[in-house]
CSV table of C-alpha atoms and ligand atoms in Angstrom, one decimal:
chain,number,residue,atom,x,y,z
A,20,MET,CA,0.0,0.0,0.0
A,21,SER,CA,1.6,3.2,-1.0
A,22,GLN,CA,0.8,6.7,0.0
A,23,HIS,CA,1.7,9.7,-2.2
A,24,LEU,CA,0.1,12.6,-0.6
A,25,SER,CA,1.3,13.4,2.9
A,26,ASN,CA,-0.9,13.7,6.0
A,27,GLY,CA,0.0,17.3,6.3
A,28,TYR,CA,-0.9,18.1,2.7
A,29,LEU,CA,-4.3,16.2,2.9
A,30,ALA,CA,-5.1,18.1,6.1
A,31,GLN,CA,-4.3,21.4,4.4
A,32,LEU,CA,-6.6,20.5,1.5
A,33,ALA,CA,-9.4,19.6,4.0
A,34,THR,CA,-9.0,23.1,5.6
A,35,GLU,CA,-8.9,24.8,2.2
A,36,PHE,CA,-11.8,23.0,0.5
A,37,GLY,CA,-13.8,21.8,3.4
A,38,THR,CA,-15.0,18.2,4.2
A,39,PRO,CA,-16.1,15.7,3.3
A,40,LEU,CA,-13.7,15.9,0.4
A,41,TYR,CA,-12.5,13.5,-2.3
A,42,VAL,CA,-8.9,14.1,-3.3
A,43,TYR,CA,-7.3,12.4,-6.3
A,44,HIS,CA,-3.6,12.3,-7.1
A,45,ALA,CA,-3.1,12.4,-10.9
A,46,GLU,CA,0.5,11.1,-10.8
A,47,LYS,CA,-0.5,8.0,-9.0
A,48,ILE,CA,-2.8,7.1,-11.9
A,49,LYS,CA,0.0,7.6,-14.3
A,50,GLU,CA,2.3,5.4,-12.1
A,51,GLN,CA,-0.3,2.6,-12.2
A,52,TYR,CA,-0.8,2.9,-15.9
A,53,ALA,CA,3.0,2.8,-16.4
A,54,LYS,CA,3.1,-0.5,-14.3
A,55,LEU,CA,0.7,-2.0,-16.9
A,56,THR,CA,2.4,-0.8,-20.0
A,57,THR,CA,5.9,-1.7,-18.7
A,58,ALA,CA,4.8,-5.2,-17.8
A,59,PHE,CA,3.2,-5.8,-21.2
A,60,ARG,CA,5.8,-3.9,-23.2
A,61,ASN,CA,6.6,-7.0,-25.2
A,62,SER,CA,3.1,-7.9,-26.2
A,63,ASN,CA,0.4,-6.5,-28.3
A,64,THR,CA,-1.8,-5.3,-25.4
A,65,VAL,CA,-4.1,-2.3,-25.0
A,66,PHE,CA,-5.7,-1.0,-21.8
A,67,PHE,CA,-9.1,0.4,-21.6
A,68,TYR,CA,-9.8,2.3,-18.3
A,69,ALA,CA,-13.1,1.0,-16.9
A,70,CYS,CA,-14.5,4.5,-16.2
A,71,LYS,CA,-17.4,3.3,-14.1
A,72,ALA,CA,-14.9,3.5,-11.3
A,73,LEU,CA,-14.6,7.3,-11.5
A,74,THR,CA,-16.0,9.5,-14.3
A,75,ASN,CA,-15.1,13.0,-13.2
A,76,ILE,CA,-14.4,14.6,-16.6
A,77,ASN,CA,-11.0,15.8,-15.5
A,78,ILE,CA,-10.0,12.2,-14.6
A,79,LEU,CA,-11.2,11.1,-18.0
A,80,LYS,CA,-9.2,13.9,-19.7
A,81,TYR,CA,-6.1,13.0,-17.7
A,82,ILE,CA,-6.4,9.3,-18.5
A,83,CYS,CA,-6.9,10.1,-22.2
A,84,SER,CA,-3.7,12.3,-22.1
A,85,ILE,CA,-1.6,9.5,-20.7
A,86,GLY,CA,-2.6,7.2,-23.5
A,87,ALA,CA,-5.0,4.7,-22.1
A,88,ASN,CA,-8.3,3.9,-23.9
A,89,VAL,CA,-11.6,3.8,-22.1
A,90,ASP,CA,-14.2,1.2,-21.4
A,91,CYS,CA,-17.8,2.3,-20.8
A,92,SER,CA,-20.8,0.7,-19.2
A,93,SER,CA,-23.6,3.1,-20.3
A,94,ILE,CA,-24.2,5.3,-23.3
A,95,ASN,CA,-23.8,8.3,-21.0
A,96,GLU,CA,-20.3,7.1,-20.1
A,97,VAL,CA,-19.6,6.9,-23.9
A,98,LYS,CA,-20.7,10.5,-24.3
A,99,LEU,CA,-18.6,11.6,-21.3
A,100,ALA,CA,-15.6,9.9,-22.9
A,101,LEU,CA,-16.2,11.7,-26.2
A,102,HIS,CA,-16.6,14.9,-24.3
A,103,ALA,CA,-13.3,14.2,-22.6
A,104,GLY,CA,-11.6,14.0,-26.0
A,105,PHE,CA,-11.3,10.2,-26.6
A,106,PRO,CA,-11.8,9.5,-30.3
A,107,SER,CA,-14.5,6.9,-30.9
A,108,SER,CA,-11.8,4.4,-31.9
A,109,ARG,CA,-10.5,4.4,-28.4
A,110,ILE,CA,-13.9,3.9,-26.7
A,111,LEU,CA,-15.3,0.5,-25.9
A,112,TYR,CA,-18.9,0.1,-24.8
A,113,THR,CA,-19.4,-3.2,-23.0
A,114,SER,CA,-23.1,-3.4,-22.6
A,115,ASN,CA,-25.2,-5.2,-20.0
A,116,GLY,CA,-28.8,-6.0,-20.6
A,117,ILE,CA,-29.4,-2.7,-22.3
A,118,ALA,CA,-32.1,-1.6,-24.7
A,119,PHE,CA,-31.1,-2.1,-28.3
A,120,SER,CA,-31.7,1.6,-29.0
A,121,GLU,CA,-28.6,2.3,-26.9
A,122,ILE,CA,-26.6,0.0,-29.1
A,123,GLU,CA,-27.9,1.8,-32.2
A,124,GLU,CA,-26.8,5.1,-30.6
A,125,ALA,CA,-23.3,3.6,-29.9
A,126,VAL,CA,-23.0,2.6,-33.5
A,127,GLU,CA,-24.0,6.1,-34.6
A,128,LEU,CA,-21.2,7.4,-32.4
A,129,GLY,CA,-18.8,5.0,-34.0
A,130,VAL,CA,-17.5,3.3,-30.8
A,131,ILE,CA,-16.5,-0.3,-30.3
A,132,ILE,CA,-19.3,-2.4,-28.9
A,133,ASN,CA,-19.6,-5.7,-27.0
A,134,VAL,CA,-23.0,-7.3,-26.8
A,135,ASP,CA,-23.9,-9.6,-23.9
A,136,SER,CA,-27.1,-11.3,-24.9
A,137,LEU,CA,-28.4,-13.5,-27.8
A,138,SER,CA,-31.4,-11.2,-28.0
A,139,ASN,CA,-29.2,-8.1,-28.8
A,140,LEU,CA,-26.9,-10.1,-31.0
A,141,GLU,CA,-29.9,-11.1,-33.1
A,142,LYS,CA,-31.1,-7.5,-33.3
A,143,PHE,CA,-27.6,-6.4,-34.2
A,144,GLY,CA,-27.5,-9.0,-36.9
A,145,VAL,CA,-30.8,-8.0,-38.4
A,146,LYS,CA,-29.9,-4.3,-38.4
A,147,TYR,CA,-26.2,-4.3,-39.3
A,148,GLY,CA,-25.3,-7.7,-40.7
A,149,HIS,CA,-21.7,-7.6,-41.6
A,150,SER,CA,-21.4,-3.8,-41.9
A,151,TYR,CA,-20.3,-3.0,-38.3
A,152,PRO,CA,-17.9,-5.1,-36.3
A,153,VAL,CA,-19.1,-6.3,-32.9
A,154,GLY,CA,-17.7,-8.1,-29.9
A,155,LEU,CA,-19.3,-10.8,-27.8
A,156,ARG,CA,-19.3,-10.6,-24.0
A,157,LEU,CA,-19.2,-14.3,-22.9
A,158,ARG,CA,-19.8,-15.9,-19.6
A,159,PRO,CA,-17.0,-18.4,-19.1
A,160,ASN,CA,-18.6,-20.1,-16.1
A,161,ILE,CA,-15.5,-19.3,-13.9
A,162,MET,CA,-15.8,-18.3,-10.3
A,163,ALA,CA,-13.5,-15.4,-9.5
A,164,GLY,CA,-13.3,-12.1,-7.7
A,165,GLY,CA,-13.1,-10.8,-4.1
A,166,ASN,CA,-16.7,-11.6,-3.1
A,167,LEU,CA,-19.9,-12.9,-4.7
A,168,LYS,CA,-21.3,-9.4,-5.3
A,169,ILE,CA,-18.3,-8.6,-7.6
A,170,SER,CA,-18.1,-12.0,-9.2
A,171,THR,CA,-19.4,-11.8,-12.7
A,172,GLY,CA,-18.2,-14.8,-14.7
A,173,HIS,CA,-19.7,-17.8,-12.8
A,174,ASP,CA,-22.5,-20.1,-13.9
A,175,LYS,CA,-25.3,-18.2,-12.2
A,176,SER,CA,-24.1,-14.7,-13.2
A,177,LYS,CA,-26.4,-12.4,-15.3
A,178,PHE,CA,-23.4,-11.2,-17.3
A,179,GLY,CA,-22.5,-12.3,-20.8
A,180,ILE,CA,-23.7,-15.0,-23.1
A,181,PRO,CA,-23.0,-18.4,-21.4
A,182,VAL,CA,-20.2,-20.2,-23.4
A,183,ASP,CA,-22.5,-23.3,-23.4
A,184,GLN,CA,-24.8,-21.4,-25.8
A,185,ILE,CA,-22.0,-21.3,-28.4
A,186,ASP,CA,-24.1,-23.2,-31.0
A,187,ARG,CA,-26.9,-20.6,-30.7
A,188,ILE,CA,-24.3,-17.8,-31.1
A,189,LEU,CA,-22.8,-19.5,-34.2
A,190,GLU,CA,-26.2,-19.9,-35.7
A,191,LEU,CA,-26.9,-16.2,-35.4
A,192,VAL,CA,-23.5,-15.2,-36.6
A,193,SER,CA,-23.9,-17.3,-39.7
A,194,LYS,CA,-27.5,-16.4,-40.3
A,195,TYR,CA,-26.8,-12.7,-40.4
A,196,ASN,CA,-23.1,-12.9,-41.4
A,197,ILE,CA,-22.2,-10.9,-38.3
A,198,ARG,CA,-18.6,-9.7,-38.1
A,199,ILE,CA,-17.4,-10.7,-34.7
A,200,SER,CA,-14.2,-8.7,-34.0
A,201,ASP,CA,-13.7,-9.6,-30.3
A,202,LEU,CA,-14.4,-12.1,-27.6
A,203,HIS,CA,-14.8,-10.6,-24.2
A,204,ILE,CA,-14.9,-11.9,-20.7
A,205,HIS,CA,-14.8,-10.1,-17.3
A,206,THR,CA,-14.9,-12.6,-14.5
A,207,GLY,CA,-14.9,-10.3,-11.5
A,208,SER,CA,-13.2,-7.6,-9.5
A,209,GLU,CA,-10.3,-8.0,-7.1
A,210,ILE,CA,-8.8,-11.1,-8.8
A,211,LYS,CA,-5.5,-11.9,-7.0
A,212,ASP,CA,-4.8,-15.1,-8.8
A,213,VAL,CA,-3.4,-14.7,-12.3
A,214,GLU,CA,-4.4,-18.3,-13.0
A,215,VAL,CA,-8.0,-17.0,-13.3
A,216,PHE,CA,-7.0,-15.0,-16.4
A,217,VAL,CA,-5.2,-18.0,-17.8
A,218,LYS,CA,-8.3,-20.1,-17.3
A,219,GLY,CA,-10.3,-17.4,-19.1
A,220,ILE,CA,-7.8,-17.5,-22.0
A,221,GLU,CA,-8.1,-21.3,-22.2
A,222,VAL,CA,-11.9,-21.0,-22.5
A,223,LEU,CA,-11.5,-18.3,-25.3
A,224,PHE,CA,-8.9,-20.3,-27.2
A,225,GLY,CA,-11.5,-23.1,-27.5
A,226,LEU,CA,-13.8,-20.7,-29.2
A,227,ILE,CA,-11.5,-18.6,-31.3
A,228,PRO,CA,-11.4,-21.0,-34.3
A,229,HIS,CA,-15.1,-20.4,-34.8
A,230,PHE,CA,-14.7,-16.7,-35.6
A,231,LYS,CA,-12.9,-15.7,-38.8
A,232,HIS,CA,-12.8,-11.9,-38.3
A,233,LEU,CA,-11.4,-11.7,-34.7
A,234,GLU,CA,-9.0,-8.9,-34.1
A,235,PHE,CA,-8.7,-8.9,-30.3
A,236,ILE,CA,-9.6,-10.8,-27.2
A,237,ASP,CA,-10.7,-8.8,-24.2
A,238,LEU,CA,-10.0,-10.2,-20.7
A,239,GLY,CA,-11.8,-7.5,-18.8
A,240,GLY,CA,-10.6,-5.8,-15.6
A,241,GLY,CA,-10.5,-7.0,-12.0
A,242,PHE,CA,-6.9,-6.6,-11.0
A,243,LYS,CA,-6.7,-6.5,-7.2
A,244,VAL,CA,-5.1,-3.5,-5.4
A,245,PRO,CA,-3.8,-3.5,-1.8
A,246,TYR,CA,-6.0,-2.1,0.9
A,247,LYS,CA,-3.9,-2.6,3.9
A,248,ASP,CA,-0.3,-3.3,4.8
A,249,GLY,CA,0.8,-6.7,3.7
A,250,ASP,CA,-2.1,-7.0,1.2
A,251,VAL,CA,-1.2,-8.5,-2.1
A,252,SER,CA,-2.2,-7.1,-5.4
A,253,THR,CA,-2.4,-8.9,-8.7
A,254,ASP,CA,1.1,-9.7,-9.9
A,255,ILE,CA,1.0,-7.7,-13.2
A,256,ASP,CA,4.4,-8.9,-14.3
A,257,LEU,CA,3.5,-12.5,-13.8
A,258,LEU,CA,0.2,-11.9,-15.6
A,259,ALA,CA,2.0,-10.5,-18.6
A,260,GLU,CA,4.3,-13.5,-18.6
A,261,LYS,CA,1.4,-15.9,-18.4
A,262,VAL,CA,-0.6,-14.1,-21.1
A,263,ASN,CA,2.5,-14.2,-23.4
A,264,GLU,CA,3.0,-17.9,-22.6
A,265,SER,CA,-0.6,-18.8,-23.3
A,266,PHE,CA,-0.5,-17.0,-26.7
A,267,ALA,CA,2.8,-18.6,-27.6
A,268,GLU,CA,1.4,-22.1,-26.9
A,269,HIS,CA,-1.7,-21.6,-29.0
A,270,ALA,CA,-1.5,-21.2,-32.7
A,271,ILE,CA,-3.9,-18.4,-33.8
A,272,PRO,CA,-6.0,-19.6,-36.7
A,273,GLY,CA,-4.8,-18.0,-39.9
A,274,GLY,CA,-1.7,-16.9,-38.1
A,275,LYS,CA,-3.0,-13.5,-37.5
A,276,PRO,CA,-1.9,-12.2,-34.0
A,277,LEU,CA,-4.7,-11.2,-31.8
A,278,GLN,CA,-4.4,-8.1,-29.7
A,279,VAL,CA,-5.1,-8.6,-26.0
A,280,TRP,CA,-7.3,-6.0,-24.2
A,281,PHE,CA,-7.8,-5.4,-20.5
A,282,GLU,CA,-10.2,-3.1,-18.8
A,283,PRO,CA,-8.7,-2.0,-15.4
A,284,GLY,CA,-10.8,0.2,-13.2
A,285,LYS,CA,-9.6,-0.1,-9.6
A,286,PHE,CA,-6.0,-0.8,-10.6
A,287,LEU,CA,-5.8,2.7,-12.2
A,288,VAL,CA,-7.8,4.8,-9.8
A,289,SER,CA,-8.3,3.1,-6.4
A,290,GLU,CA,-5.1,4.1,-4.8
A,291,CYS,CA,-5.0,7.7,-6.2
A,292,GLY,CA,-8.1,8.7,-4.1
A,293,TYR,CA,-8.7,9.7,-0.5
A,294,LEU,CA,-11.9,10.6,1.2
A,295,ILE,CA,-11.3,13.1,3.9
A,296,THR,CA,-13.9,13.4,6.6
A,297,GLN,CA,-14.1,15.4,9.9
A,298,VAL,CA,-15.0,14.0,13.3
A,299,ASN,CA,-18.3,15.4,14.5
A,300,VAL,CA,-18.8,13.5,17.7
A,301,MET,CA,-17.0,11.1,20.0
A,302,LYS,CA,-19.3,8.8,21.9
A,303,GLU,CA,-18.0,6.5,24.7
A,304,THR,CA,-20.2,3.5,25.5
A,305,ALA,CA,-19.6,0.5,27.8
A,306,SER,CA,-18.2,-1.6,24.9
A,307,THR,CA,-17.1,0.8,22.2
A,308,THR,CA,-15.7,4.2,21.5
A,309,PHE,CA,-17.6,5.6,18.4
A,310,VAL,CA,-16.1,8.2,16.1
A,311,SER,CA,-18.9,9.8,14.1
A,312,VAL,CA,-17.6,11.5,11.0
A,313,ASN,CA,-19.4,13.9,8.7
A,314,SER,CA,-20.0,11.3,6.0
A,315,GLY,CA,-21.5,7.9,5.7
A,316,PHE,CA,-22.4,5.2,3.2
A,317,ASN,CA,-24.0,8.0,1.2
A,318,HIS,CA,-20.4,9.0,0.3
A,319,LEU,CA,-18.5,5.7,0.5
A,320,ILE,CA,-20.7,2.7,0.3
A,321,ARG,CA,-18.0,0.0,-0.1
A,322,PRO,CA,-17.6,-0.9,3.5
A,323,MET,CA,-21.3,-1.5,4.0
A,324,PHE,CA,-22.0,-3.0,0.6
A,325,TYR,CA,-19.0,-5.2,0.1
A,326,ASP,CA,-17.5,-5.4,3.6
A,327,SER,CA,-14.5,-3.6,2.1
A,328,TYR,CA,-11.6,-2.6,4.2
A,329,HIS,CA,-10.5,1.0,3.8
A,330,HIS,CA,-7.4,2.1,5.7
A,331,ILE,CA,-8.1,5.1,7.8
A,332,VAL,CA,-5.6,7.7,9.1
A,333,ASN,CA,-6.0,10.4,11.6
A,334,ILE,CA,-4.2,13.0,9.6
A,335,SER,CA,-4.7,15.6,12.4
A,336,ASN,CA,-3.0,13.6,15.0
A,337,PRO,CA,-0.7,11.1,13.3
A,338,GLU,CA,1.6,10.8,16.3
A,339,GLY,CA,-1.2,10.3,18.9
A,340,ALA,CA,-1.4,7.1,21.0
A,341,GLU,CA,-3.1,4.3,19.3
A,342,LYS,CA,-6.6,3.3,20.5
A,343,LYS,CA,-9.4,1.2,19.1
A,344,TYR,CA,-12.4,2.8,17.7
A,345,ALA,CA,-15.6,2.1,15.7
A,346,VAL,CA,-15.7,4.7,12.9
A,347,VAL,CA,-19.3,5.4,11.8
A,348,GLY,CA,-21.1,7.9,9.7
A,349,ASN,CA,-23.7,10.4,10.5
A,350,ILE,CA,-26.6,9.2,8.4
A,351,CYS,CA,-29.8,7.7,9.9
A,352,GLU,CA,-29.0,4.1,9.3
A,353,THR,CA,-26.2,1.8,10.4
A,354,ASP,CA,-23.2,2.9,8.4
A,355,THR,CA,-20.1,1.4,9.9
A,356,PHE,CA,-16.8,2.3,8.1
A,357,ALA,CA,-14.6,0.3,10.5
A,358,TRP,CA,-15.0,-1.7,13.7
A,359,ASP,CA,-12.3,-2.2,16.4
A,360,ARG,CA,-9.9,-0.2,14.3
A,361,PRO,CA,-6.7,1.1,15.8
A,362,LEU,CA,-6.2,4.8,15.1
A,363,ASN,CA,-4.0,7.5,16.5
A,364,GLU,CA,-6.0,9.1,19.3
A,365,VAL,CA,-9.1,10.7,17.8
A,366,ARG,CA,-10.6,14.0,19.0
A,367,GLU,CA,-13.6,15.9,17.8
A,368,GLY,CA,-12.7,18.1,14.9
A,369,ASP,CA,-9.9,15.8,13.7
A,370,PHE,CA,-9.7,15.0,10.0
A,371,LEU,CA,-9.7,11.3,9.1
A,372,ALA,CA,-8.5,10.2,5.6
A,373,PHE,CA,-9.9,7.0,4.0
A,374,TYR,CA,-7.5,5.4,1.5
A,375,ASN,CA,-8.4,3.6,-1.7
A,376,ALA,CA,-11.2,6.0,-2.2
A,377,GLY,CA,-10.6,6.7,-5.9
A,378,ALA,CA,-12.5,3.7,-7.4
A,379,TYR,CA,-16.3,3.3,-6.8
A,380,GLY,CA,-16.2,6.0,-4.1
A,381,PHE,CA,-17.6,9.3,-5.3
A,382,GLU,CA,-19.0,7.3,-8.3
A,383,MET,CA,-21.3,5.3,-6.1
A,384,SER,CA,-22.3,8.2,-3.8
A,385,SER,CA,-25.8,9.5,-3.3
A,386,ASN,CA,-27.8,12.2,-1.7
A,387,PHE,CA,-29.4,9.8,0.9
A,388,ASN,CA,-30.7,11.7,3.9
A,389,SER,CA,-30.6,14.8,1.7
A,390,ARG,CA,-27.0,15.2,2.4
A,391,TYR,CA,-24.7,16.9,-0.1
A,392,LYS,CA,-22.3,14.9,-2.2
A,393,PRO,CA,-18.7,15.8,-1.4
A,394,ALA,CA,-16.5,18.2,-3.4
A,395,GLU,CA,-13.7,16.6,-5.5
A,396,VAL,CA,-10.1,17.9,-5.9
A,397,LEU,CA,-7.5,16.8,-8.3
A,398,VAL,CA,-3.8,17.2,-7.4
A,399,LEU,CA,-1.7,17.5,-10.5
A,400,ASP,CA,1.9,18.7,-10.8
A,401,GLY,CA,1.8,19.6,-7.1
A,402,LYS,CA,-1.2,21.9,-7.5
A,403,ALA,CA,-4.7,21.3,-6.1
A,404,HIS,CA,-7.7,22.0,-8.5
A,405,LEU,CA,-11.3,21.9,-7.4
A,406,ILE,CA,-12.9,19.6,-10.0
A,407,ARG,CA,-16.4,19.4,-8.5
A,408,LYS,CA,-18.2,21.8,-6.2
A,409,ARG,CA,-19.8,20.4,-3.1
A,410,ASP,CA,-23.6,20.2,-3.6
A,411,GLN,CA,-25.7,23.1,-2.4
A,412,PHE,CA,-29.2,23.2,-1.2
A,413,GLU,CA,-30.6,24.0,-4.7
A,414,ASP,CA,-29.0,20.8,-5.9
A,415,LEU,CA,-31.4,18.8,-3.7
A,416,LEU,CA,-34.4,20.4,-5.4
A,417,ARG,CA,-33.0,20.3,-8.9
A,418,ASN,CA,-35.3,18.4,-11.2
A,419,GLN,CA,-38.0,18.2,-8.6
A,420,ILE,CA,-41.3,19.7,-9.8
A,421,GLU,CA,-43.2,21.4,-7.1
A,422,VAL,CA,-46.9,20.8,-7.8
A,423,LEU,CA,-48.2,21.6,-4.3
B,18,LLP,N1,-14.9,-4.5,-17.2
B,18,LLP,C1,-16.1,-4.8,-16.9
B,18,LLP,C2,-17.0,-5.3,-18.0
B,18,LLP,C3,-16.6,-4.6,-15.6
B,18,LLP,O1,-17.9,-4.9,-15.4
B,18,LLP,C4,-15.8,-4.0,-14.6
B,18,LLP,C5,-16.3,-3.8,-13.3
B,18,LLP,C6,-14.5,-3.7,-15.0
B,18,LLP,C7,-14.0,-3.9,-16.3
B,18,LLP,C8,-13.5,-3.1,-14.0
B,18,LLP,O2,-13.3,-3.8,-12.9
B,18,LLP,P1,-12.2,-3.4,-11.9
B,18,LLP,O3,-10.8,-3.4,-12.6
B,18,LLP,O4,-12.5,-2.0,-11.4
B,18,LLP,O5,-12.2,-4.4,-10.8
B,18,LLP,N2,-18.2,-1.5,-7.2
B,18,LLP,C9,-17.4,-2.6,-6.9
B,18,LLP,C10,-16.7,-3.2,-8.1
B,18,LLP,C11,-17.7,-3.5,-9.2
B,18,LLP,C12,-17.0,-3.8,-10.5
B,18,LLP,C13,-18.0,-3.8,-11.6
B,18,LLP,N3,-17.5,-4.1,-12.9
B,18,LLP,C14,-16.4,-2.3,-5.8
B,18,LLP,O6,-16.4,-1.1,-5.3
B,18,LLP,O7,-15.7,-3.2,-5.3
């Protein structure tokens, strides 16, 4: 687990911009991207940032500027990516159970598309035949990922077309002469074990000979990042080695080398982000000392939703004596961030920084309890830029129509 922005600097930002505050460190994103491109330097591999993790337009622009492509999960993400300056050839739209009209819109915008159902594949064939290439999101029936909520490739998952329906896929491809350019799988998030990717490649290699127009295979995202000291992350160098080995062992039909694509979300932006909160209230009870911060699962849902661990640092008192606390939010529902957590002595008014808050932090936030969403700050070249204002009262009424 690495920290790039110092406690003192984070505390200064908290004072300057107020809390709760999301802070992102651009250079950390660049460093993570460089780890990927360095590891895969000897292979024909392209990385698409899974922007569902964090879509602030400045983050998208920055990621575009460092050379990564972008993977989208809604037509609006596609439009944000275009707005950020990605050309359509660098935008991938991996769809899930979407209305066909969204696929039509994506074709009009000229982006790369993966379809994930026989139903949309057939509609695609009827409308576009061979005229527009399309990828297939497949369900490889592999169990992977940090927990069931973020496992997407197993045999009960809604995602992708099950590989056991290959005959039906081939019938449609042949009936409408569909140009399949890519086979895609994404088996889950927080995959530590690189063998999972190898297994996925094995499944795809069994299918590749059926498709004459393939240009790439897409192995999705899901690289694990460290959340606490001693935590392992996906060994990217080993992954690169294994991917190269697998490709060397399998002859590609027609001898045409296939490009390999990945769609990392967390790997690029998890560690760049911090959520800084301020302690409202200390509450001593017979069993527990509660620290109530000015945030909750309305701002960072991961601990309550996935039981995720986020490292927490008392950046106002980093030398204080360690004690154990329950860190909770201030919304009217149980919203425990951490239980029995050793922290440097906490006092009312202290700033607590939550690590690994870049991915699926702000992005999954809400206005629950009619609280404001936090502001966001981007630190780039040593300078802090406000990249989203904190909500204001009018934002809570925006789009509401007062009929009474
Ligand atoms: N590609 C596809 C098709 C995906 O569905 C996802 C994530 C990714 C790539 C990127 O996965 P990553 O590299 O970020 O693990 N909200 C959850 C994670 C859900 C991931 C959903 N799909 C969390 O906070 O843990």
